[in-house]
PDB file of C-alpha atoms in Angstrom:
ATOM      1  CA  MET A 180    -125.630  -6.702 -30.389  1.00 51.00           C
ATOM      2  CA  PRO A 181    -124.465  -8.916 -33.198  1.00 59.00           C
ATOM      3  CA  ALA A 182    -122.409 -11.926 -32.200  1.00 57.00           C
ATOM      4  CA  ASN A 183    -119.508 -10.888 -34.384  1.00 60.00           C
ATOM      5  CA  MET A 184    -119.187  -7.601 -32.562  1.00 62.00           C
ATOM      6  CA  VAL A 185    -119.117  -9.381 -29.199  1.00 56.00           C
ATOM      7  CA  LYS A 186    -116.378 -11.716 -30.393  1.00 58.00           C
ATOM      8  CA  ILE A 187    -114.317  -8.804 -31.690  1.00 65.00           C
ATOM      9  CA  GLY A 188    -114.721  -6.960 -28.411  1.00 63.00           C
ATOM     10  CA  LEU A 189    -113.664  -9.986 -26.390  1.00 59.00           C
ATOM     11  CA  LEU A 190    -110.672 -10.506 -28.671  1.00 60.00           C
ATOM     12  CA  VAL A 191    -109.527  -6.903 -28.246  1.00 61.00           C
ATOM     13  CA  PHE A 192    -109.947  -7.190 -24.477  1.00 63.00           C
ATOM     14  CA  VAL A 193    -107.877 -10.367 -24.352  1.00 59.00           C
ATOM     15  CA  VAL A 194    -105.131  -8.835 -26.502  1.00 57.00           C
ATOM     16  CA  LEU A 195    -104.967  -5.723 -24.322  1.00 63.00           C
ATOM     17  CA  ALA A 196    -104.951  -7.774 -21.135  1.00 63.00           C
ATOM     18  CA  ALA A 197    -102.157  -9.978 -22.486  1.00 63.00           C
ATOM     19  CA  THR A 198    -100.132  -6.959 -23.530  1.00 64.00           C
ATOM     20  CA  VAL A 199    -100.447  -5.336 -20.103  1.00 54.00           C
ATOM     21  CA  THR A 200     -99.549  -8.588 -18.366  1.00 62.00           C
ATOM     22  CA  ALA A 201     -96.484  -9.065 -20.585  1.00 59.00           C
ATOM     23  CA  ASN A 202     -95.297  -5.514 -19.918  1.00 57.00           C
ATOM     24  CA  VAL A 203     -95.722  -5.955 -16.161  1.00 52.00           C
ATOM     25  CA  MET A 204     -93.767  -9.205 -16.193  1.00 61.00           C
ATOM     26  CA  ALA A 205     -90.996  -7.666 -18.321  1.00 56.00           C
ATOM     27  CA  LEU A 206     -90.648  -4.615 -16.096  1.00 55.00           C
ATOM     28  CA  GLN A 207     -90.793  -6.426 -12.780  1.00 56.00           C
ATOM     29  CA  PRO A 208     -87.017  -7.376 -12.479  1.00 50.00           C
ATOM     30  CA  ILE A 209     -85.973  -3.858 -13.399  1.00 45.00           C
ATOM     31  CA  GLY A 210     -88.232  -2.396 -10.787  1.00 44.00           C
ATOM     32  CA  ARG A 211     -86.907  -4.719  -8.147  1.00 47.00           C
ATOM     33  CA  ARG A 212     -83.328  -3.797  -8.994  1.00 45.00           C
ATOM     34  CA  ALA A 213     -84.181  -0.132  -8.892  1.00 41.00           C
ATOM     35  CA  ILE A 214     -85.763  -0.275  -5.457  1.00 42.00           C
ATOM     36  CA  GLY A 215     -83.447  -2.919  -4.046  1.00 46.00           C
ATOM     37  CA  PRO A 216     -80.438  -2.127  -1.841  1.00 48.00           C
ATOM     38  CA  ALA A 217     -77.597  -0.374  -3.593  1.00 47.00           C
ATOM     39  CA  THR A 218     -74.575  -2.432  -4.378  1.00 47.00           C
ATOM     40  CA  LYS A 219     -71.675  -1.518  -2.072  1.00 50.00           C
ATOM     41  CA  ALA A 220     -68.720   0.107  -3.779  1.00 50.00           C
ATOM     42  CA  ALA A 221     -65.533  -1.871  -3.657  1.00 50.00           C
ATOM     43  CA  ALA A 222     -63.302  -0.746  -0.814  1.00 53.00           C
ATOM     44  CA  PRO A 223     -60.118   0.944  -2.008  1.00 53.00           C
ATOM     45  CA  VAL A 224     -57.083  -1.256  -1.834  1.00 51.00           C
ATOM     46  CA  GLU A 225     -54.507   0.204   0.512  1.00 54.00           C
ATOM     47  CA  THR A 226     -50.978   0.194  -0.822  1.00 52.00           C
ATOM     48  CA  ALA A 227     -48.038   0.163   1.531  1.00 50.00           C
ATOM     49  CA  THR A 228     -45.861   3.264   1.352  1.00 53.00           C
ATOM     50  CA  VAL A 229     -42.312   2.309   0.497  1.00 46.00           C
ATOM     51  CA  PRO A 230     -39.848   4.665   2.186  1.00 47.00           C
ATOM     52  CA  GLU A 231     -37.440   6.403  -0.143  1.00 51.00           C
ATOM     53  CA  LYS A 232     -33.974   4.972  -0.125  1.00 46.00           C
ATOM     54  CA  ALA A 233     -31.536   7.310   1.535  1.00 42.00           C
ATOM     55  CA  ASP A 234     -28.957   8.854  -0.769  1.00 45.00           C
ATOM     56  CA  VAL A 235     -25.752   7.980   1.026  1.00 36.00           C
ATOM     57  CA  SER A 236     -23.723  10.135  -1.323  1.00 37.00           C
ATOM     58  CA  LYS A 237     -25.476  13.237   0.033  1.00 41.00           C
ATOM     59  CA  ALA A 238     -25.161  12.338   3.684  1.00 38.00           C
ATOM     60  CA  GLU A 239     -23.145  14.622   5.908  1.00 41.00           C
ATOM     61  CA  PRO A 240     -19.681  13.187   6.589  1.00 43.00           C
ATOM     62  CA  SER A 241     -20.298  13.374  10.333  1.00 39.00           C
ATOM     63  CA  VAL A 242     -23.231  10.963  10.155  1.00 39.00           C
ATOM     64  CA  LEU A 243     -22.273   8.792   7.193  1.00 37.00           C
ATOM     65  CA  ASN A 244     -23.283   5.150   7.791  1.00 38.00           C
ATOM     66  CA  GLY A 245     -24.548   6.130  11.223  1.00 40.00           C
ATOM     67  CA  GLU A 246     -21.023   6.714  12.481  1.00 42.00           C
ATOM     68  CA  LYS A 247     -19.177   9.942  13.058  1.00 41.00           C
ATOM     69  CA  THR A 248     -16.128  10.345  10.868  1.00 47.00           C
ATOM     70  CA  PRO A 249     -13.102  12.283  12.045  1.00 54.00           C
ATOM     71  CA  ASP A 250     -13.032  15.984  11.266  1.00 92.00           C
ATOM     72  CA  LEU A 251      -9.802  16.018   9.285  1.00 96.00           C
ATOM     73  CA  GLU A 252      -9.334  19.786   9.305  1.00 95.00           C
ATOM     74  CA  GLY A 253     -10.147  19.991  13.005  1.00 95.00           C
ATOM     75  CA  ALA A 254      -7.712  17.200  13.818  1.00 96.00           C
ATOM     76  CA  VAL A 255      -4.927  18.784  11.752  1.00 97.00           C
ATOM     77  CA  ARG A 256      -5.544  22.174  13.353  1.00 96.00           C
ATOM     78  CA  ARG A 257      -5.462  20.661  16.829  1.00 96.00           C
ATOM     79  CA  GLU A 258      -2.226  18.764  16.218  1.00 97.00           C
ATOM     80  CA  LEU A 259      -0.529  21.778  14.625  1.00 97.00           C
ATOM     81  CA  GLY A 260      -1.530  23.922  17.587  1.00 97.00           C
ATOM     82  CA  LEU A 261      -0.296  21.366  20.114  1.00 96.00           C
ATOM     83  CA  ARG A 262       3.085  21.379  18.377  1.00 96.00           C
ATOM     84  CA  GLY A 263       3.357  25.159  18.368  1.00 96.00           C
ATOM     85  CA  TYR A 264       2.751  25.793  14.670  1.00 97.00           C
ATOM     86  CA  ALA A 265       0.059  28.459  15.267  1.00 96.00           C
ATOM     87  CA  PRO A 266      -2.492  27.701  12.499  1.00 96.00           C
ATOM     88  CA  GLY A 267      -4.670  30.619  13.632  1.00 94.00           C
ATOM     89  CA  GLU A 268      -8.461  30.728  13.743  1.00 91.00           C
ATOM     90  CA  GLY A 269      -9.249  30.935  10.019  1.00 89.00           C
ATOM     91  CA  ASP A 270     -10.007  27.953   7.827  1.00 91.00           C
ATOM     92  CA  PHE A 271      -7.415  26.233   5.712  1.00 94.00           C
ATOM     93  CA  SER A 272      -8.185  28.345   2.676  1.00 93.00           C
ATOM     94  CA  GLY A 273      -6.361  31.196   4.412  1.00 95.00           C
ATOM     95  CA  LEU A 274      -2.635  31.921   4.259  1.00 96.00           C
ATOM     96  CA  GLU A 275      -1.926  31.636   7.978  1.00 97.00           C
ATOM     97  CA  ALA A 276      -3.273  28.096   8.376  1.00 97.00           C
ATOM     98  CA  ARG A 277      -1.619  26.861   5.188  1.00 97.00           C
ATOM     99  CA  ALA A 278       1.671  28.455   6.236  1.00 98.00           C
ATOM    100  CA  ALA A 279       1.478  26.508   9.494  1.00 98.00           C
ATOM    101  CA  ILE A 280       1.261  23.309   7.454  1.00 98.00           C
ATOM    102  CA  LEU A 281       4.248  24.411   5.388  1.00 97.00           C
ATOM    103  CA  ALA A 282       6.253  25.000   8.564  1.00 97.00           C
ATOM    104  CA  PHE A 283       5.564  21.486   9.803  1.00 97.00           C
ATOM    105  CA  GLU A 284       6.276  19.946   6.413  1.00 96.00           C
ATOM    106  CA  SER A 285       9.532  21.869   6.259  1.00 94.00           C
ATOM    107  CA  ASP A 286      10.610  20.738   9.733  1.00 95.00           C
ATOM    108  CA  ALA A 287       9.658  17.133   8.979  1.00 94.00           C
ATOM    109  CA  GLY A 288      11.532  17.101   5.674  1.00 92.00           C
ATOM    110  CA  LEU A 289       8.319  16.495   3.707  1.00 94.00           C
ATOM    111  CA  PRO A 290       7.376  17.860   0.281  1.00 94.00           C
ATOM    112  CA  LEU A 291       5.847  21.305   0.729  1.00 96.00           C
ATOM    113  CA  THR A 292       2.124  21.171  -0.078  1.00 96.00           C
ATOM    114  CA  GLY A 293       0.306  23.445   2.379  1.00 96.00           C
ATOM    115  CA  ARG A 294      -2.736  21.177   2.074  1.00 96.00           C
ATOM    116  CA  VAL A 295      -4.852  19.320   4.605  1.00 96.00           C
ATOM    117  CA  ARG A 296      -4.765  15.607   3.870  1.00 95.00           C
ATOM    118  CA  SER A 297      -4.860  12.333   5.747  1.00 95.00           C
ATOM    119  CA  GLU A 298      -1.142  11.725   5.172  1.00 95.00           C
ATOM    120  CA  LEU A 299      -0.385  15.014   6.887  1.00 96.00           C
ATOM    121  CA  LEU A 300      -2.417  14.022   9.936  1.00 96.00           C
ATOM    122  CA  GLN A 301      -0.595  10.675  10.087  1.00 95.00           C
ATOM    123  CA  GLN A 302       2.735  12.506  10.036  1.00 95.00           C
ATOM    124  CA  LEU A 303       1.546  14.828  12.788  1.00 96.00           C
ATOM    125  CA  LEU A 304       0.417  11.920  14.936  1.00 95.00           C
ATOM    126  CA  PHE A 305       3.126   9.362  14.266  1.00 92.00           C
ATOM    127  CA  GLY A 306       5.894  11.145  12.389  1.00 84.00           C
ATOM    128  CA  VAL A 307       8.691  13.484  13.327  1.00 56.00           C
ATOM    129  CA  ALA A 308       8.326  15.195  16.691  1.00 47.00           C
ATOM    130  CA  ARG A 309      10.145  18.398  17.565  1.00 51.00           C
ATOM    131  CA  ASN A 310      10.450  20.767  20.479  1.00 46.00           C
ATOM    132  CA  ALA A 311      11.894  23.750  18.652  1.00 50.00           C
ATOM    133  CA  PRO A 312      11.740  25.040  15.073  1.00 51.00           C
ATOM    134  CA  MET A 313      14.529  23.879  12.821  1.00 52.00           C
ATOM    135  CA  VAL A 314      16.626  26.720  11.454  1.00 51.00           C
ATOM    136  CA  ASP A 315      16.962  26.766   7.672  1.00 49.00           C
ATOM    137  CA  ALA A 316      14.689  23.728   7.467  1.00 51.00           C
ATOM    138  CA  MET A 317      13.346  24.749   4.066  1.00 54.00           C
ATOM    139  CA  PRO A 318      16.043  24.104   1.460  1.00 52.00           C
ATOM    140  CA  ALA A 319      15.939  26.037  -1.775  1.00 47.00           C
ATOM    141  CA  SER A 320      15.630  22.785  -3.707  1.00 45.00           C
ATOM    142  CA  ALA A 321      12.626  21.486  -1.737  1.00 59.00           C
ATOM    143  CA  GLU A 322       9.746  19.944  -3.659  1.00 84.00           C
ATOM    144  CA  VAL A 323       7.068  22.640  -3.705  1.00 93.00           C
ATOM    145  CA  SER A 324       3.467  22.245  -4.842  1.00 95.00           C
ATOM    146  CA  ARG A 325       1.394  24.935  -6.533  1.00 95.00           C
ATOM    147  CA  ASP A 326      -0.540  25.590  -3.316  1.00 96.00           C
ATOM    148  CA  ALA A 327       2.678  25.940  -1.351  1.00 97.00           C
ATOM    149  CA  ARG A 328       4.073  28.378  -3.918  1.00 97.00           C
ATOM    150  CA  GLU A 329       0.971  30.518  -3.545  1.00 97.00           C
ATOM    151  CA  VAL A 330       1.584  30.892   0.193  1.00 97.00           C
ATOM    152  CA  ILE A 331       5.327  31.487  -0.181  1.00 98.00           C
ATOM    153  CA  ALA A 332       4.747  34.062  -2.934  1.00 97.00           C
ATOM    154  CA  ALA A 333       2.316  35.937  -0.664  1.00 97.00           C
ATOM    155  CA  ALA A 334       5.002  36.110   2.024  1.00 98.00           C
ATOM    156  CA  GLN A 335       7.577  37.269  -0.540  1.00 97.00           C
ATOM    157  CA  ARG A 336       5.277  40.052  -1.777  1.00 97.00           C
ATOM    158  CA  SER A 337       4.675  41.293   1.764  1.00 96.00           C
ATOM    159  CA  LEU A 338       8.384  41.261   2.513  1.00 97.00           C
ATOM    160  CA  ALA A 339       9.163  43.033  -0.772  1.00 95.00           C
ATOM    161  CA  LEU A 340       6.794  45.851   0.241  1.00 93.00           C
ATOM    162  CA  LEU A 341       8.985  46.319   3.309  1.00 93.00           C
ATOM    163  CA  GLY A 342      12.048  46.784   1.136  1.00 94.00           C
ATOM    164  CA  TYR A 343      13.454  43.276   0.875  1.00 95.00           C
ATOM    165  CA  LYS A 344      14.828  42.491  -2.571  1.00 94.00           C
ATOM    166  CA  LEU A 345      12.767  39.445  -3.334  1.00 95.00           C
ATOM    167  CA  GLU A 346      11.086  38.008  -6.380  1.00 94.00           C
ATOM    168  CA  ALA A 347       7.597  36.680  -5.612  1.00 96.00           C
ATOM    169  CA  ASN A 348       8.085  33.392  -7.445  1.00 96.00           C
ATOM    170  CA  GLY A 349       6.855  31.101  -4.678  1.00 96.00           C
ATOM    171  CA  LEU A 350      10.192  29.330  -4.328  1.00 94.00           C
ATOM    172  CA  PRO A 351      11.914  29.045  -0.917  1.00 92.00           C
ATOM    173  CA  SER A 352      15.144  30.640  -2.082  1.00 94.00           C
ATOM    174  CA  LEU A 353      18.093  31.447   0.155  1.00 95.00           C
ATOM    175  CA  GLU A 354      17.280  35.146  -0.228  1.00 96.00           C
ATOM    176  CA  THR A 355      13.752  34.463   1.001  1.00 97.00           C
ATOM    177  CA  GLN A 356      15.052  32.553   4.018  1.00 97.00           C
ATOM    178  CA  LYS A 357      17.420  35.402   4.879  1.00 96.00           C
ATOM    179  CA  ALA A 358      14.677  38.026   4.631  1.00 97.00           C
ATOM    180  CA  ILE A 359      12.375  35.920   6.803  1.00 98.00           C
ATOM    181  CA  ARG A 360      15.067  35.504   9.466  1.00 97.00           C
ATOM    182  CA  GLU A 361      15.663  39.244   9.595  1.00 96.00           C
ATOM    183  CA  PHE A 362      11.935  39.974   9.816  1.00 96.00           C
ATOM    184  CA  GLU A 363      11.456  37.348  12.538  1.00 97.00           C
ATOM    185  CA  ALA A 364      14.374  38.742  14.552  1.00 96.00           C
ATOM    186  CA  TYR A 365      13.045  42.308  14.285  1.00 94.00           C
ATOM    187  CA  TYR A 366       9.617  41.307  15.611  1.00 94.00           C
ATOM    188  CA  LYS A 367      11.084  38.896  18.190  1.00 95.00           C
ATOM    189  CA  LEU A 368       9.611  35.794  16.604  1.00 96.00           C
ATOM    190  CA  PRO A 369      11.379  32.411  16.693  1.00 96.00           C
ATOM    191  CA  VAL A 370      14.055  32.733  14.007  1.00 97.00           C
ATOM    192  CA  THR A 371      13.523  29.921  11.515  1.00 96.00           C
ATOM    193  CA  GLY A 372      13.940  31.351   8.017  1.00 96.00           C
ATOM    194  CA  ARG A 373      10.846  29.525   6.780  1.00 96.00           C
ATOM    195  CA  VAL A 374       7.264  30.477   6.008  1.00 97.00           C
ATOM    196  CA  SER A 375       5.056  29.794   9.019  1.00 98.00           C
ATOM    197  CA  GLY A 376       1.726  30.659  10.559  1.00 97.00           C
ATOM    198  CA  ARG A 377       3.355  33.170  12.913  1.00 97.00           C
ATOM    199  CA  LEU A 378       5.189  34.824  10.021  1.00 98.00           C
ATOM    200  CA  MET A 379       2.013  35.277   7.984  1.00 97.00           C
ATOM    201  CA  ALA A 380       0.084  36.562  11.006  1.00 97.00           C
ATOM    202  CA  GLN A 381       2.798  39.150  11.729  1.00 96.00           C
ATOM    203  CA  LEU A 382       3.023  40.207   8.087  1.00 96.00           C
ATOM    204  CA  ALA A 383      -0.746  40.692   8.040  1.00 94.00           C
ATOM    205  CA  GLN A 384      -0.519  42.796  11.197  1.00 92.00           C
ATOM    206  CA  VAL A 385       2.272  44.913   9.703  1.00 91.00           C
ATOM    207  CA  SER A 386       0.253  45.550   6.555  1.00 86.00           C
ATOM    208  CA  LYS A 387      -2.583  46.925   8.685  1.00 85.00           C
ATOM    209  CA  LEU A 388      -0.184  49.300  10.484  1.00 78.00           C
ATOM    210  CA  ASP A 389       1.673  50.272   7.317  1.00 63.00           C
ATOM    211  CA  HIS A 390       0.428  53.850   7.053  1.00 62.00           C
ATOM    212  CA  GLY A 391       2.216  56.076   9.544  1.00 65.00           C
ATOM    213  CA  SER A 392       3.524  53.209  11.685  1.00 76.00           C
ATOM    214  CA  VAL A 393       6.777  54.074  13.432  1.00 82.00           C
ATOM    215  CA  ALA A 394       7.754  50.422  13.780  1.00 79.00           C
ATOM    216  CA  VAL A 395       7.212  49.747  10.088  1.00 83.00           C
ATOM    217  CA  ASP A 396       9.113  52.885   9.086  1.00 83.00           C
ATOM    218  CA  LYS A 397      12.036  51.800  11.266  1.00 85.00           C
ATOM    219  CA  LEU A 398      11.985  48.351   9.696  1.00 84.00           C
ATOM    220  CA  ARG A 399      12.018  49.840   6.209  1.00 85.00           C
ATOM    221  CA  ALA A 400      14.911  52.081   7.111  1.00 87.00           C
ATOM    222  CA  ARG A 401      16.801  49.148   8.559  1.00 85.00           C
ATOM    223  CA  VAL A 402      16.160  47.007   5.486  1.00 86.00           C
ATOM    224  CA  ALA A 403      17.221  49.838   3.196  1.00 88.00           C
ATOM    225  CA  SER A 404      20.488  50.248   5.050  1.00 85.00           C
ATOM    226  CA  GLN A 405      21.301  46.550   4.798  1.00 81.00           C
ATOM    227  CA  HIS A 406      20.261  45.909   1.188  1.00 71.00           C
TER     228      HIS A 406
END
């Protein structure tokens, strides 16, 4: 074999060997990383849960600020009942309960409102005390609120249906007081001449017995003979 051919063959062999060696050295770190232990994933960071701030404006009145607040309507009802004003069992949107407030306000010489309020409870607890209803306690010139007029007008309408000559204007006129006294006397109620819980309860009962009721017919006949 010629010497030049041997040299060329050795040169090719050396080049190939060097190339293979270089490739092995270049690939070695990658291989180690591939077969090495996997890198642990970072643990999730726990975030503290912040409790929502309580909306005090939406809290029930009975548990506001962790303390029970007085039940104003319940307290007013209790005090009216203890004083004989007969607020009935319905809530204070009804005529009977509001009329009971009017009766107390009338007896105490207060403006007629027919509304539950803290000032009313203070008057019930610390104001005028009475043992019997005051006759003609509701003067025709008394200060009367819109709510009070609504209750008085309801009583006037019921009395007008029984024959009393009344205008349902919501004002405690002398004619209204007279008609109330006559109605109270006929049904053996305490004669006061003012709108009250008992008056409204009796008027409601009469309206239920209106058709064919002997007692109501007698009352109408009596009213007709006097007016």
